[in-house]
Amino acid sequence: MAVIDQIKKRARLDVKTIVLPEGMDRRTYEAAAITLREEIANLIIIATPEEVEKNSKGLDIGRATIINPFTYEKTPQYVDGLVELRKSKGMTKEEAYELLTTDYMYYACMMVKMGDADGAVSGACHSTANTLRPSLQIIKAKKGTKLVSGFFLMDVPDCVYGEEGIFVFSDCGLVQWPTAEELAAITQSAAESFELLVERQAIVAMLSHSTKGSASHPEIDKVTQAYEIVKKECPELRVDGEMQTDAAIVHRVGESKAPGSDVAGRANVLIFPNLDAGNIGYKLVERLAKAEAYGPLTQGMAKPINDLSRGCSSVDIVGVIAITAVQAQAQQREEQRAREGEAQ
């Protein structure tokens, strides 16, 4: 069974409500029809009646909740909430209303913030910046998280590497030039993301153009410094670096280039040294190896808000909805444990 099918199965066990703010795109409604038919999540679509009429013809979305931001009864509450959140920036009610009714991602984030939805998925027709900017302003980072970052869940067909072709690649969508400290935070979050979604032990390789000192460069030093931070902060995590990709995933090469490493040749989580490398890497694997690439997904956010590639299909959107639902389940379990701890 493909990893996304396992994730869908888990999503059905505790159905969450996911908001889709791109009601101006046909793919949103195609994905909604599939999601509702497969009972993966409850859905809210933000759209005007005209947008629904134009883009949903022939699709069964009858069980989706359609919200018109111009007429919905809770819009004034979202306006007040956004003004309160952004008061240090001098936001007025008029500005908040304009933002919520012209940029539906802000509206979606306010719905999640105020507990009317469990997560949001956007990005089919908007850039990553337009998707994540409202998220970072409204939802913000999870308590105790050093950095919000991005990852892709990759499922490579007919692949013997990783977890039978399943990988997490990070960061491929958000942090452009991470410092050593940020790279360490990305590494820890990516391992957690892999274990949540794949339900297997994370085996993490911190990638470079060097393996264990085979080359010298300040960017290599950054990776090795990040590795030392991770080992100090998470001594139980199975991680190694710096490491070239072939050494990380091919057992024979790993034994040659990094003898004695319990990660070399076995890695299922690949940490890229910068956003250029990560973005190029995931797109090469997606296109040349015909991999399913789900994301850019976020990690470290207080609530699950996930991005999409603008080249995504409706099936890709369904996958990210399922992932967002499972992340929401995990987030709510964490919140419940925190409440129980406070009660004691």
Short mmCIF file of C-alpha atoms in Angstrom, two decimals:
data_model
loop_
_atom_site.label_atom_id
_atom_site.label_comp_id
_atom_site.label_asym_id
_atom_site.label_seq_id
_atom_site.Cartn_x
_atom_site.Cartn_y
_atom_site.Cartn_z
CA MET A 1 0.00 0.00 0.00
CA ALA A 2 1.34 3.45 -0.95
CA VAL A 3 2.25 5.73 1.93
CA ILE A 4 -0.47 8.22 1.01
CA ASP A 5 -3.08 5.46 1.20
CA GLN A 6 -1.93 4.65 4.71
CA ILE A 7 -2.17 8.33 5.62
CA LYS A 8 -5.70 8.55 4.18
CA LYS A 9 -6.69 5.52 6.24
CA ARG A 10 -5.43 7.24 9.39
CA ALA A 11 -7.23 10.47 8.46
CA ARG A 12 -10.56 8.60 8.30
CA LEU A 13 -10.16 7.35 11.88
CA ASP A 14 -10.59 10.85 13.33
CA VAL A 15 -12.00 13.13 10.65
CA LYS A 16 -10.78 16.73 10.75
CA THR A 17 -12.01 19.90 9.09
CA ILE A 18 -9.68 21.38 6.50
CA VAL A 19 -10.23 24.75 4.84
CA LEU A 20 -9.38 25.33 1.16
CA PRO A 21 -9.09 29.03 0.30
CA GLU A 22 -8.56 28.64 -3.45
CA GLY A 23 -12.17 28.58 -4.53
CA MET A 24 -11.16 30.28 -7.75
CA ASP A 25 -9.39 27.15 -9.06
CA ARG A 26 -11.07 24.12 -10.64
CA ARG A 27 -8.56 21.75 -9.04
CA THR A 28 -9.84 22.72 -5.58
CA TYR A 29 -13.31 21.38 -6.42
CA GLU A 30 -11.95 18.27 -8.12
CA ALA A 31 -9.90 17.54 -4.99
CA ALA A 32 -12.89 18.31 -2.78
CA ALA A 33 -15.08 15.84 -4.66
CA ILE A 34 -12.49 13.08 -4.18
CA THR A 35 -11.82 13.95 -0.54
CA LEU A 36 -15.50 13.92 0.37
CA ARG A 37 -16.19 10.73 -1.55
CA GLU A 38 -13.32 8.97 0.22
CA GLU A 39 -14.32 10.51 3.59
CA ILE A 40 -10.80 11.75 4.28
CA ALA A 41 -11.81 15.10 5.80
CA ASN A 42 -14.62 17.56 6.23
CA LEU A 43 -14.02 20.53 3.93
CA ILE A 44 -14.64 24.25 3.94
CA ILE A 45 -14.16 26.06 0.62
CA ILE A 46 -13.86 29.84 0.66
CA ALA A 47 -15.50 31.23 -2.45
CA THR A 48 -18.18 33.55 -3.75
CA PRO A 49 -21.26 32.02 -5.43
CA GLU A 50 -19.84 33.16 -8.78
CA GLU A 51 -16.55 31.35 -8.14
CA VAL A 52 -18.35 28.17 -7.16
CA GLU A 53 -20.60 28.30 -10.22
CA LYS A 54 -17.69 28.89 -12.58
CA ASN A 55 -15.34 26.21 -11.25
CA SER A 56 -17.40 23.34 -9.82
CA LYS A 57 -19.62 22.34 -12.73
CA GLY A 58 -20.22 18.59 -12.92
CA LEU A 59 -18.60 17.85 -9.55
CA ASP A 60 -20.30 16.52 -6.44
CA ILE A 61 -19.27 18.88 -3.66
CA GLY A 62 -22.62 18.90 -1.90
CA ARG A 63 -21.12 17.92 1.47
CA ALA A 64 -18.55 20.73 1.44
CA THR A 65 -19.25 23.88 3.42
CA ILE A 66 -19.01 26.89 1.12
CA ILE A 67 -18.23 30.19 2.83
CA ASN A 68 -18.60 33.53 1.07
CA PRO A 69 -16.33 35.89 3.02
CA PHE A 70 -18.43 38.90 2.03
CA THR A 71 -21.62 37.58 3.65
CA TYR A 72 -20.58 34.96 6.25
CA GLU A 73 -21.86 35.79 9.72
CA LYS A 74 -18.48 35.28 11.39
CA THR A 75 -16.55 37.63 9.09
CA PRO A 76 -16.83 40.51 11.62
CA GLN A 77 -15.29 38.24 14.28
CA TYR A 78 -12.41 37.40 11.97
CA VAL A 79 -11.92 41.09 11.25
CA ASP A 80 -11.76 41.88 14.97
CA GLY A 81 -9.43 38.95 15.58
CA LEU A 82 -7.05 40.02 12.83
CA VAL A 83 -7.01 43.60 14.11
CA GLU A 84 -6.10 42.32 17.58
CA LEU A 85 -3.32 40.09 16.20
CA ARG A 86 -1.87 42.87 14.05
CA LYS A 87 -2.49 45.87 16.30
CA SER A 88 1.23 46.38 16.84
CA LYS A 89 1.43 46.98 13.09
CA GLY A 90 -1.36 49.56 13.27
CA MET A 91 -3.94 47.51 11.36
CA THR A 92 -7.42 49.04 11.19
CA LYS A 93 -10.77 47.28 10.78
CA GLU A 94 -11.04 48.58 7.24
CA GLU A 95 -7.61 47.19 6.35
CA ALA A 96 -8.40 43.84 7.98
CA TYR A 97 -11.68 43.52 6.08
CA GLU A 98 -9.97 44.36 2.81
CA LEU A 99 -7.26 41.78 3.46
CA LEU A 100 -9.68 39.03 4.43
CA THR A 101 -11.94 39.54 1.43
CA THR A 102 -9.21 39.94 -1.18
CA ASP A 103 -6.72 37.34 0.08
CA TYR A 104 -8.63 34.23 1.12
CA MET A 105 -5.55 32.67 2.72
CA TYR A 106 -5.79 35.29 5.47
CA TYR A 107 -9.43 34.29 5.90
CA ALA A 108 -8.51 30.60 6.08
CA CYS A 109 -5.83 31.27 8.68
CA MET A 110 -8.28 33.21 10.83
CA MET A 111 -10.71 30.30 10.64
CA VAL A 112 -7.97 27.96 11.89
CA LYS A 113 -6.78 30.43 14.51
CA MET A 114 -10.28 30.80 15.94
CA GLY A 115 -10.96 27.07 15.99
CA ASP A 116 -13.43 26.85 13.10
CA ALA A 117 -11.11 24.60 11.10
CA ASP A 118 -8.29 22.24 12.03
CA GLY A 119 -5.91 23.09 9.18
CA ALA A 120 -5.59 24.72 5.78
CA VAL A 121 -4.20 23.79 2.36
CA SER A 122 -3.38 26.36 -0.32
CA GLY A 123 -0.84 27.10 -3.06
CA ALA A 124 -2.33 25.59 -6.25
CA CYS A 125 -2.54 29.05 -7.77
CA HIS A 126 -0.52 31.13 -5.30
CA SER A 127 3.19 31.31 -4.52
CA THR A 128 4.69 29.78 -1.40
CA ALA A 129 5.27 33.29 -0.05
CA ASN A 130 1.59 34.19 -0.50
CA THR A 131 0.58 30.97 1.25
CA LEU A 132 2.99 31.09 4.16
CA ARG A 133 3.06 34.83 4.91
CA PRO A 134 -0.46 34.83 6.40
CA SER A 135 0.33 31.60 8.24
CA LEU A 136 3.41 33.03 9.91
CA GLN A 137 1.59 36.26 10.80
CA ILE A 138 -1.55 34.61 12.21
CA ILE A 139 -0.87 30.99 13.19
CA LYS A 140 2.83 31.44 14.05
CA ALA A 141 5.28 28.86 15.34
CA LYS A 142 4.37 26.10 17.77
CA LYS A 143 5.43 26.71 21.36
CA GLY A 144 8.95 25.39 21.89
CA THR A 145 9.74 25.30 18.16
CA LYS A 146 12.83 27.20 17.12
CA LEU A 147 11.96 27.49 13.45
CA VAL A 148 9.09 26.96 11.03
CA SER A 149 10.44 25.08 8.01
CA GLY A 150 9.25 23.07 5.03
CA PHE A 151 9.52 19.51 3.77
CA PHE A 152 8.31 17.20 1.03
CA LEU A 153 7.04 13.69 1.52
CA MET A 154 8.47 11.77 -1.44
CA ASP A 155 7.24 8.39 -2.66
CA VAL A 156 9.54 7.03 -5.39
CA PRO A 157 8.13 4.07 -7.34
CA ASP A 158 10.14 0.85 -7.71
CA CYS A 159 12.86 2.20 -5.43
CA VAL A 160 15.00 0.15 -3.05
CA TYR A 161 16.41 3.19 -1.27
CA GLY A 162 15.08 5.01 1.77
CA GLU A 163 12.03 3.40 3.38
CA GLU A 164 11.17 1.35 0.27
CA GLY A 165 11.22 4.53 -1.78
CA ILE A 166 9.68 6.80 0.85
CA PHE A 167 11.66 9.84 1.99
CA VAL A 168 11.30 13.19 3.67
CA PHE A 169 13.29 15.96 1.93
CA SER A 170 13.88 19.16 3.92
CA ASP A 171 13.97 22.12 3.59
CA CYS A 172 12.81 22.44 0.00
CA GLY A 173 10.37 25.31 0.26
CA LEU A 174 10.93 27.89 2.98
CA VAL A 175 14.31 28.64 4.61
CA GLN A 176 16.65 30.01 1.93
CA TRP A 177 20.07 30.01 3.62
CA PRO A 178 19.81 28.29 7.01
CA THR A 179 22.47 28.89 9.61
CA ALA A 180 23.99 25.90 11.40
CA GLU A 181 21.50 26.40 14.23
CA GLU A 182 18.58 26.61 11.79
CA LEU A 183 19.79 23.57 9.88
CA ALA A 184 19.86 21.65 13.16
CA ALA A 185 16.28 22.71 13.89
CA ILE A 186 15.19 21.67 10.39
CA THR A 187 16.83 18.29 10.93
CA GLN A 188 15.00 17.64 14.19
CA SER A 189 11.64 18.72 12.74
CA ALA A 190 12.10 16.63 9.58
CA ALA A 191 12.81 13.52 11.64
CA GLU A 192 9.63 14.11 13.62
CA SER A 193 7.64 14.66 10.41
CA PHE A 194 8.91 11.41 8.93
CA GLU A 195 8.05 9.40 12.02
CA LEU A 196 4.58 10.96 12.26
CA LEU A 197 3.64 10.37 8.63
CA VAL A 198 5.51 7.16 7.76
CA GLU A 199 5.42 5.56 11.23
CA ARG A 200 8.97 4.27 10.89
CA GLN A 201 12.24 5.27 12.54
CA ALA A 202 13.84 8.30 10.94
CA ILE A 203 17.37 7.72 9.61
CA VAL A 204 18.72 11.16 8.80
CA ALA A 205 21.53 12.21 6.48
CA MET A 206 22.69 15.82 6.44
CA LEU A 207 23.72 16.30 2.83
CA SER A 208 26.69 18.10 1.33
CA HIS A 209 29.03 17.82 -1.63
CA SER A 210 31.47 16.26 0.84
CA THR A 211 31.43 13.05 2.86
CA LYS A 212 33.27 13.07 6.16
CA GLY A 213 35.90 15.63 5.22
CA SER A 214 36.44 14.66 1.57
CA ALA A 215 36.27 18.37 0.67
CA SER A 216 36.72 21.68 2.45
CA HIS A 217 34.41 24.70 2.29
CA PRO A 218 32.56 27.02 4.71
CA GLU A 219 29.22 25.50 3.58
CA ILE A 220 30.52 22.07 4.58
CA ASP A 221 31.58 23.47 7.94
CA LYS A 222 28.02 24.70 8.44
CA VAL A 223 26.64 21.20 7.93
CA THR A 224 29.13 19.62 10.31
CA GLN A 225 28.38 22.28 12.92
CA ALA A 226 24.65 21.61 12.52
CA TYR A 227 25.30 17.89 12.93
CA GLU A 228 27.14 18.49 16.21
CA ILE A 229 24.22 20.58 17.49
CA VAL A 230 21.72 17.85 16.61
CA LYS A 231 23.78 15.13 18.28
CA LYS A 232 24.04 17.21 21.44
CA GLU A 233 20.35 18.12 21.56
CA CYS A 234 18.94 14.79 20.30
CA PRO A 235 21.45 12.08 21.18
CA GLU A 236 18.87 9.37 20.50
CA LEU A 237 18.28 10.49 16.89
CA ARG A 238 19.86 8.33 14.21
CA VAL A 239 21.66 11.02 12.19
CA ASP A 240 24.97 11.53 10.42
CA GLY A 241 26.70 14.08 8.21
CA GLU A 242 28.18 15.72 6.32
CA MET A 243 27.39 13.22 3.56
CA GLN A 244 27.00 13.06 -0.20
CA THR A 245 23.68 11.75 -1.49
CA ASP A 246 25.04 8.50 -2.89
CA ALA A 247 26.76 7.77 0.40
CA ALA A 248 23.52 8.53 2.23
CA ILE A 249 21.23 6.18 0.32
CA VAL A 250 23.35 3.52 -1.48
CA HIS A 251 24.64 0.91 0.95
CA ARG A 252 27.71 -0.06 -1.09
CA VAL A 253 28.77 3.57 -1.52
CA GLY A 254 28.04 4.36 2.10
CA GLU A 255 30.28 1.55 3.32
CA SER A 256 33.08 2.89 1.13
CA LYS A 257 32.76 6.60 1.87
CA ALA A 258 31.56 6.51 5.48
CA PRO A 259 32.63 3.18 7.01
CA GLY A 260 31.17 2.59 10.43
CA SER A 261 28.22 4.95 9.94
CA ASP A 262 24.84 3.50 10.92
CA VAL A 263 23.15 6.04 8.59
CA ALA A 264 25.23 5.77 5.40
CA GLY A 265 23.37 3.78 2.76
CA ARG A 266 20.20 3.66 4.86
CA ALA A 267 18.92 7.26 5.06
CA ASN A 268 15.22 7.97 4.64
CA VAL A 269 15.34 11.64 5.67
CA LEU A 270 17.55 13.89 3.54
CA ILE A 271 18.49 17.33 4.86
CA PHE A 272 19.66 19.77 2.20
CA PRO A 273 22.19 22.50 3.03
CA ASN A 274 20.10 25.28 1.48
CA LEU A 275 16.81 25.94 -0.30
CA ASP A 276 18.34 25.90 -3.79
CA ALA A 277 19.70 22.40 -3.31
CA GLY A 278 16.47 21.14 -1.75
CA ASN A 279 14.15 22.61 -4.36
CA ILE A 280 16.29 21.40 -7.26
CA GLY A 281 16.67 17.98 -5.66
CA TYR A 282 13.01 17.28 -5.06
CA LYS A 283 11.97 18.43 -8.54
CA LEU A 284 14.60 16.24 -10.19
CA VAL A 285 13.38 13.21 -8.27
CA GLU A 286 9.73 14.07 -8.93
CA ARG A 287 10.17 14.48 -12.68
CA LEU A 288 12.93 12.02 -13.55
CA ALA A 289 12.01 9.24 -11.12
CA LYS A 290 8.26 9.91 -11.46
CA ALA A 291 7.96 10.28 -7.71
CA GLU A 292 4.89 11.49 -5.89
CA ALA A 293 5.94 14.69 -4.15
CA TYR A 294 3.59 16.01 -1.47
CA GLY A 295 4.26 19.57 -0.34
CA PRO A 296 5.78 21.95 0.45
CA LEU A 297 4.47 20.85 3.83
CA THR A 298 5.23 22.88 6.92
CA GLN A 299 6.66 21.74 10.24
CA GLY A 300 6.87 23.72 13.44
CA MET A 301 3.62 25.66 12.91
CA ALA A 302 1.15 25.95 15.80
CA LYS A 303 -1.56 24.54 13.52
CA PRO A 304 -1.10 22.57 10.29
CA ILE A 305 -0.97 24.91 7.29
CA ASN A 306 0.37 23.35 4.10
CA ASP A 307 1.45 24.64 0.73
CA LEU A 308 1.10 23.15 -2.74
CA SER A 309 3.20 23.35 -5.86
CA ARG A 310 1.48 25.48 -8.51
CA GLY A 311 2.03 22.53 -10.86
CA CYS A 312 0.01 20.21 -8.61
CA SER A 313 -2.88 18.03 -9.72
CA SER A 314 -6.18 17.58 -7.92
CA VAL A 315 -4.90 14.18 -6.71
CA ASP A 316 -1.86 15.93 -5.20
CA ILE A 317 -4.20 18.26 -3.32
CA VAL A 318 -6.12 15.29 -1.92
CA GLY A 319 -2.86 13.84 -0.62
CA VAL A 320 -1.90 17.07 1.11
CA ILE A 321 -5.38 17.35 2.63
CA ALA A 322 -4.91 13.87 4.13
CA ILE A 323 -1.47 14.77 5.45
CA THR A 324 -2.83 17.98 6.97
CA ALA A 325 -5.58 16.00 8.69
CA VAL A 326 -3.06 13.58 10.23
CA GLN A 327 -0.91 16.51 11.37
CA ALA A 328 -4.02 18.04 12.96
CA GLN A 329 -4.71 14.79 14.80
CA ALA A 330 -1.16 14.82 16.18
CA GLN A 331 -1.38 18.51 17.13
CA GLN A 332 -4.59 17.93 19.05
CA ARG A 333 -3.05 14.98 20.89
CA GLU A 334 -0.16 17.24 21.92
CA GLU A 335 -2.57 19.91 23.13
CA GLN A 336 -4.53 17.32 25.12
CA ARG A 337 -1.37 16.03 26.78
CA ALA A 338 -0.38 19.62 27.65
CA ARG A 339 -3.79 20.27 29.25
CA GLU A 340 -3.57 17.06 31.23
CA GLY A 341 -0.08 18.03 32.40
CA GLU A 342 -1.32 21.43 33.56
CA ALA A 343 -4.25 19.81 35.38
CA GLN A 344 -1.86 17.63 37.37
#
